[in-house]
Short mmCIF file of C-alpha atoms in Angstrom, two decimals:
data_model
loop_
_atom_site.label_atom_id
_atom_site.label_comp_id
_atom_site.label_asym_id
_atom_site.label_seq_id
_atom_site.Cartn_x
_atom_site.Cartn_y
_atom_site.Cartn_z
CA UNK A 1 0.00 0.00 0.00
CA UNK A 2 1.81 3.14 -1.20
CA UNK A 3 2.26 5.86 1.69
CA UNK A 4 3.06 9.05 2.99
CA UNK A 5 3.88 9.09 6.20
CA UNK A 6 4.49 12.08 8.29
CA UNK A 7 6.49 11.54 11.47
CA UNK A 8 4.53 12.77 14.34
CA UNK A 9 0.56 13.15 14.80
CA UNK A 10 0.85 15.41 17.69
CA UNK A 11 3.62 18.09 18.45
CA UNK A 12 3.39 20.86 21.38
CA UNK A 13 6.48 23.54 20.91
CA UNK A 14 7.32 26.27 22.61
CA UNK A 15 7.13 29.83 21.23
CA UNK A 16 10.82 30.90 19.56
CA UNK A 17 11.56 26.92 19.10
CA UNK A 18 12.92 26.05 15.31
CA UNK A 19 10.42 22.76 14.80
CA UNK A 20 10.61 20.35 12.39
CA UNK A 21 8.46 18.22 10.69
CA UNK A 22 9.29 15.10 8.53
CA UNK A 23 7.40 13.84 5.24
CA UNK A 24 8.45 10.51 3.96
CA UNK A 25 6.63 8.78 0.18
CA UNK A 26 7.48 5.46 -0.94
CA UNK A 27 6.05 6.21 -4.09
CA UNK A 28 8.42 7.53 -6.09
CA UNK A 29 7.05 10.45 -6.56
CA UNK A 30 9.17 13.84 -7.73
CA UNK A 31 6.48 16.44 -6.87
CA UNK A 32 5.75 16.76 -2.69
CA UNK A 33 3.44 19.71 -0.90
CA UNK A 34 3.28 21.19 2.39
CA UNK A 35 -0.18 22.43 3.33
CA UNK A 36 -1.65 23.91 6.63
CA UNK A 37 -5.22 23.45 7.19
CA UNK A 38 -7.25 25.89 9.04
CA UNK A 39 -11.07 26.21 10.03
CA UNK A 40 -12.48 28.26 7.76
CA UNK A 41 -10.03 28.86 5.45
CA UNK A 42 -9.42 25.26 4.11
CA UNK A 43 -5.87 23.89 2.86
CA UNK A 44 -3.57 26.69 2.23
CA UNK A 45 0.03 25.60 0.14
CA UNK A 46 3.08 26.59 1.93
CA UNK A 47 6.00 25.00 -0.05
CA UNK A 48 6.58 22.66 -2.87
CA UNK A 49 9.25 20.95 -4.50
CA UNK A 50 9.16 19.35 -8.32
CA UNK A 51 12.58 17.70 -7.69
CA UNK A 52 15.13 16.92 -5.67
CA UNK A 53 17.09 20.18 -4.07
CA UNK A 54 14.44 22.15 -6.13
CA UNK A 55 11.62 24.03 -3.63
CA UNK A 56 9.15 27.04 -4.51
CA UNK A 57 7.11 29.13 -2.40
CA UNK A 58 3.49 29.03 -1.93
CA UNK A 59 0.96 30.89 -0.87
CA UNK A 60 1.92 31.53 2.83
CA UNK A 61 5.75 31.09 3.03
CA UNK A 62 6.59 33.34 5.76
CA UNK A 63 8.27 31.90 8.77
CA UNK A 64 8.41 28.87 6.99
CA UNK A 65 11.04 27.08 4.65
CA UNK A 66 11.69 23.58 3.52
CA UNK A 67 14.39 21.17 2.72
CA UNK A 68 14.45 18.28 -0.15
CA UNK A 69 17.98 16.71 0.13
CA UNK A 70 16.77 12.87 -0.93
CA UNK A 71 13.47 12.56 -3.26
CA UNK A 72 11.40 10.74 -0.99
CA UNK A 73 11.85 12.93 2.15
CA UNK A 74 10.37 16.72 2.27
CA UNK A 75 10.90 18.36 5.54
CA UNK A 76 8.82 21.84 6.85
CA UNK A 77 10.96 24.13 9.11
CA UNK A 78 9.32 26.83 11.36
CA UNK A 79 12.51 28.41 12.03
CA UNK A 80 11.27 30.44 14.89
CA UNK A 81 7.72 28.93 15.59
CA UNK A 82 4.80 31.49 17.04
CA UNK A 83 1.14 31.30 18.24
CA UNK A 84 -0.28 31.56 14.69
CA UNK A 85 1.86 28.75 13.75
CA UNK A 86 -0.77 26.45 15.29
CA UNK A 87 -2.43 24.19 12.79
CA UNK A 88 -2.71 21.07 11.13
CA UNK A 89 0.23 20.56 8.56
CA UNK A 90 -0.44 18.13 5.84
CA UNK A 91 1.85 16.48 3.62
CA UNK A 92 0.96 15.55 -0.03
CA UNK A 93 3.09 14.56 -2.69
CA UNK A 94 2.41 13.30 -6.67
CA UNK A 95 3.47 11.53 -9.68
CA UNK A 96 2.49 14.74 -11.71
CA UNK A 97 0.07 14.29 -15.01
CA UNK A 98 -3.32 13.68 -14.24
CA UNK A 99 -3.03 12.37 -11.06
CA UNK A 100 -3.73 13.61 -7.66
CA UNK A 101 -2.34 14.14 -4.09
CA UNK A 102 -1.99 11.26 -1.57
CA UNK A 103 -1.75 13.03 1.49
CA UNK A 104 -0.18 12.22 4.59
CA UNK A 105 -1.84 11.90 8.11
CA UNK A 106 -1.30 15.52 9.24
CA UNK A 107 0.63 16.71 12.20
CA UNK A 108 -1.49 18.72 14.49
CA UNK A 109 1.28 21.28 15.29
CA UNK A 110 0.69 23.54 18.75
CA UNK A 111 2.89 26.58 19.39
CA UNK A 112 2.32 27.89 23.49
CA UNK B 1 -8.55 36.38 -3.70
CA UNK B 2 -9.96 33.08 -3.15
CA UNK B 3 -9.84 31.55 -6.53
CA UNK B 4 -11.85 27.64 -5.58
CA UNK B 5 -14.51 28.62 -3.28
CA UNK B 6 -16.78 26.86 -1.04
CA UNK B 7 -19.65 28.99 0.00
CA UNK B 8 -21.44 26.40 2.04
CA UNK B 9 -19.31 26.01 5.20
CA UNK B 10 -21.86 22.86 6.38
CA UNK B 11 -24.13 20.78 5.10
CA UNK B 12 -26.94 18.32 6.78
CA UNK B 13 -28.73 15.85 5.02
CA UNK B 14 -30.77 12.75 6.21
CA UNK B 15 -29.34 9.53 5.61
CA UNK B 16 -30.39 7.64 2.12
CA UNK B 17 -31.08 11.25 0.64
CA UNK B 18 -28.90 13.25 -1.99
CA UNK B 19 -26.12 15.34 -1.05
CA UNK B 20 -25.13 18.32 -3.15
CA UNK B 21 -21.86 20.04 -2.65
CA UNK B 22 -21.16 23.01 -4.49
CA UNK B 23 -17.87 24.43 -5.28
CA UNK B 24 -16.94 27.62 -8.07
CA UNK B 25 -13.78 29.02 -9.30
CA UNK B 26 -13.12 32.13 -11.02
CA UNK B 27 -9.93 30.57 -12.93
CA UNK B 28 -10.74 29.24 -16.68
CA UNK B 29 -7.09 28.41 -17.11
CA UNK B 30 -7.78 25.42 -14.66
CA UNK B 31 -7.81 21.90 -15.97
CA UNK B 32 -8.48 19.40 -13.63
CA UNK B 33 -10.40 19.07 -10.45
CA UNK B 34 -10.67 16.62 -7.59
CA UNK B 35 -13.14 16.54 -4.46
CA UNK B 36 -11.11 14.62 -1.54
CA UNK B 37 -12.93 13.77 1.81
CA UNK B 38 -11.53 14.46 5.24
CA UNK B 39 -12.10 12.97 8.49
CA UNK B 40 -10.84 14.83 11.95
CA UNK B 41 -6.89 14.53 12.65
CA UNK B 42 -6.76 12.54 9.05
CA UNK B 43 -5.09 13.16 5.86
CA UNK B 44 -7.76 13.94 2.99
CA UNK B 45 -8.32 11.02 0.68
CA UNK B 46 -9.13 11.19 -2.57
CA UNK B 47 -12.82 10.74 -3.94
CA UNK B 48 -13.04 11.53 -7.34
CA UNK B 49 -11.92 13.69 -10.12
CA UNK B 50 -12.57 15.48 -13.79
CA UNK B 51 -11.02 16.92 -16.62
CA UNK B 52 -12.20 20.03 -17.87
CA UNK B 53 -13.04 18.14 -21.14
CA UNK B 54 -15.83 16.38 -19.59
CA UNK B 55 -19.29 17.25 -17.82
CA UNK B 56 -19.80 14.37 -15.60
CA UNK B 57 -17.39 12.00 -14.10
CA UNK B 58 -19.37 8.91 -11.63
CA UNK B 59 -17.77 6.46 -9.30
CA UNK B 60 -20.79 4.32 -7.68
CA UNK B 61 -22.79 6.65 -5.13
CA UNK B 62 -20.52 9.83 -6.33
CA UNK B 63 -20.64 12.04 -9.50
CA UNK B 64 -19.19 14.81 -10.14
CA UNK B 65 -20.52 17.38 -12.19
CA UNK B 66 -18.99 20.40 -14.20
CA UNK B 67 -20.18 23.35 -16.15
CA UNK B 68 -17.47 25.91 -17.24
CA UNK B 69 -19.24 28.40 -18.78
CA UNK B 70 -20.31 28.83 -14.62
CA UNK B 71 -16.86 28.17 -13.62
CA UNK B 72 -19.08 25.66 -11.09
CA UNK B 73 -18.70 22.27 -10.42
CA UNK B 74 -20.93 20.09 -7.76
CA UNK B 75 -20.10 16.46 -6.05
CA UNK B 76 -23.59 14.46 -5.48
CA UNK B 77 -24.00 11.39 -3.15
CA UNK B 78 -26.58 8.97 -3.41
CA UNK B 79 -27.73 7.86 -1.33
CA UNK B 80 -25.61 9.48 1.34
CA UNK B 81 -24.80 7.24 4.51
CA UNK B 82 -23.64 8.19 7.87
CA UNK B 83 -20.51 7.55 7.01
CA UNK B 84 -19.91 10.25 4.69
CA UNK B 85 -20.30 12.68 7.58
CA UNK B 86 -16.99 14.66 6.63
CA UNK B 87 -15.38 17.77 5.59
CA UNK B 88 -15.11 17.75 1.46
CA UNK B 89 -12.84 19.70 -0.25
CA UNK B 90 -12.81 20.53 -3.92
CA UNK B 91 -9.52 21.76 -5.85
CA UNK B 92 -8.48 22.71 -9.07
CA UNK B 93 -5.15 22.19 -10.43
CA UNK B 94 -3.11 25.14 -11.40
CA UNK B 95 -1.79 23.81 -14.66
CA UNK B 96 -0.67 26.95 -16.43
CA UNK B 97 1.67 27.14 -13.56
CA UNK B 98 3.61 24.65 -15.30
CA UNK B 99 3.40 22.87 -12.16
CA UNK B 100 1.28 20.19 -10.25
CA UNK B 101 -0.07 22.38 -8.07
CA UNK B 102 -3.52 22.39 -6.60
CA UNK B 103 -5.57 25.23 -5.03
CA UNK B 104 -8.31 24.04 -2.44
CA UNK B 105 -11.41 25.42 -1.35
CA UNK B 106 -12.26 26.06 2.20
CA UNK B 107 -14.08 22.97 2.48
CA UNK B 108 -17.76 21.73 3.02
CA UNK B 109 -19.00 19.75 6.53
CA UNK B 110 -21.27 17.45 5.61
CA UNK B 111 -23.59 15.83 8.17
CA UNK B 112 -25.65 12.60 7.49
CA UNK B 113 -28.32 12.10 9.86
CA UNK B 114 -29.65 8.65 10.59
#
């Protein structure tokens, strides 16, 4: 069963902590997402990366970046993580064409 | 701007009825849409998808339907079980991007009532 696995379900950080949050695919797949979801205001693109080393922003990049050093590993950095950084973070990657997202299992993500 | 929109935040419907979610987008450029299902503290999974060359894509109790001149497309559920209960999500893929990237709505909570 192909996957994407994120590494934790639950994380509580402390304001000013750098966090870091793992996406792993066994799929093969070039093209990988990071997503935060929010009530109200659905799933909102953060980062993406086509390729291996290769990363482009999304919609909401600040405080955020990402790192793509092996192609089936895409990890989300909050380099300084704050209040509003609480969220779910979802993982998502592709083959590319017509195919969609499998997504990961989220990472419910609380900054106190 | 929003560009995929969900104007219906929730949704209840009694069990064995239709469900209609509704979902527009002000992008003609797009080319491809999905509707993926969410359950709390779950990933989304994937329902069902069309090509902006069709007007109707079905997959046993779901179809999806599209009309572009309305920049509109609609996911229907018959008959709709308790088990759908679930936040739905429609997105479009931003192809003239030149990548695979898709933009989501805000998502749809749909109750089934038994």
């Amino acid at each position: 069963d192909v996957k994407v696995t994120q590494s934790s379900r639950y994380l509580v950080k402390r304001t000013g902590e750098k966090v870091f949050l793992e996406c792993v695919q066994d799929m093969d797949h070039e093209n990988m997402f990071w997503y935060r979801q929010d009530p109200g205001l659905g799933l909102r693109l953060i980062y993406f990366s086509y390729d291996v080393k290769m990363k482009e922003k999304g919609d909401i990049p600040e405080g955020y970046s990402v790192s793509r050093e092996k192609k089936e590993r895409f990890s989300l950095i909050l380099e300084s993580a704050s209040t509003n950084q609480t969220s779910m973070y979802l993982c998502a990657s592709t083959r590319g064409g017509s195919y969609g997202y499998t997504f990961g299992s989220g990472t419910r993500l609380t900054v106190v | 701007d929003q560009q995929v929109k969900q104007n219906s935040p929730s949704l209840s419907v009694q069990e064995g009825r239709i469900s209609i979610l509704n979902c527009d987008y002000t992008n003609s450029m797009f080319d491809y849409f999905l509707w993926y299902k969410k359950y709390p503290a779950e990933g989304p999974t994937f329902l069902i998808s069309i090509s902006s060359i069709k007007d109707k894509n079905e997959d046993g109790r779901f179809t999806v339907f599209l009309n572009k001149s309305a920049k509109h497309l609609s996911l229907h559920i018959v008959p709709s079980q308790p088990g759908d209960s679930a936040v739905y999500f429609c997105a479009a893929r931003d192809s003239p991007s030149g990548t695979y990237k898709y933009i989501f709505g805000t998502g749809t909570r749909l109750k089934v009532l038994a």
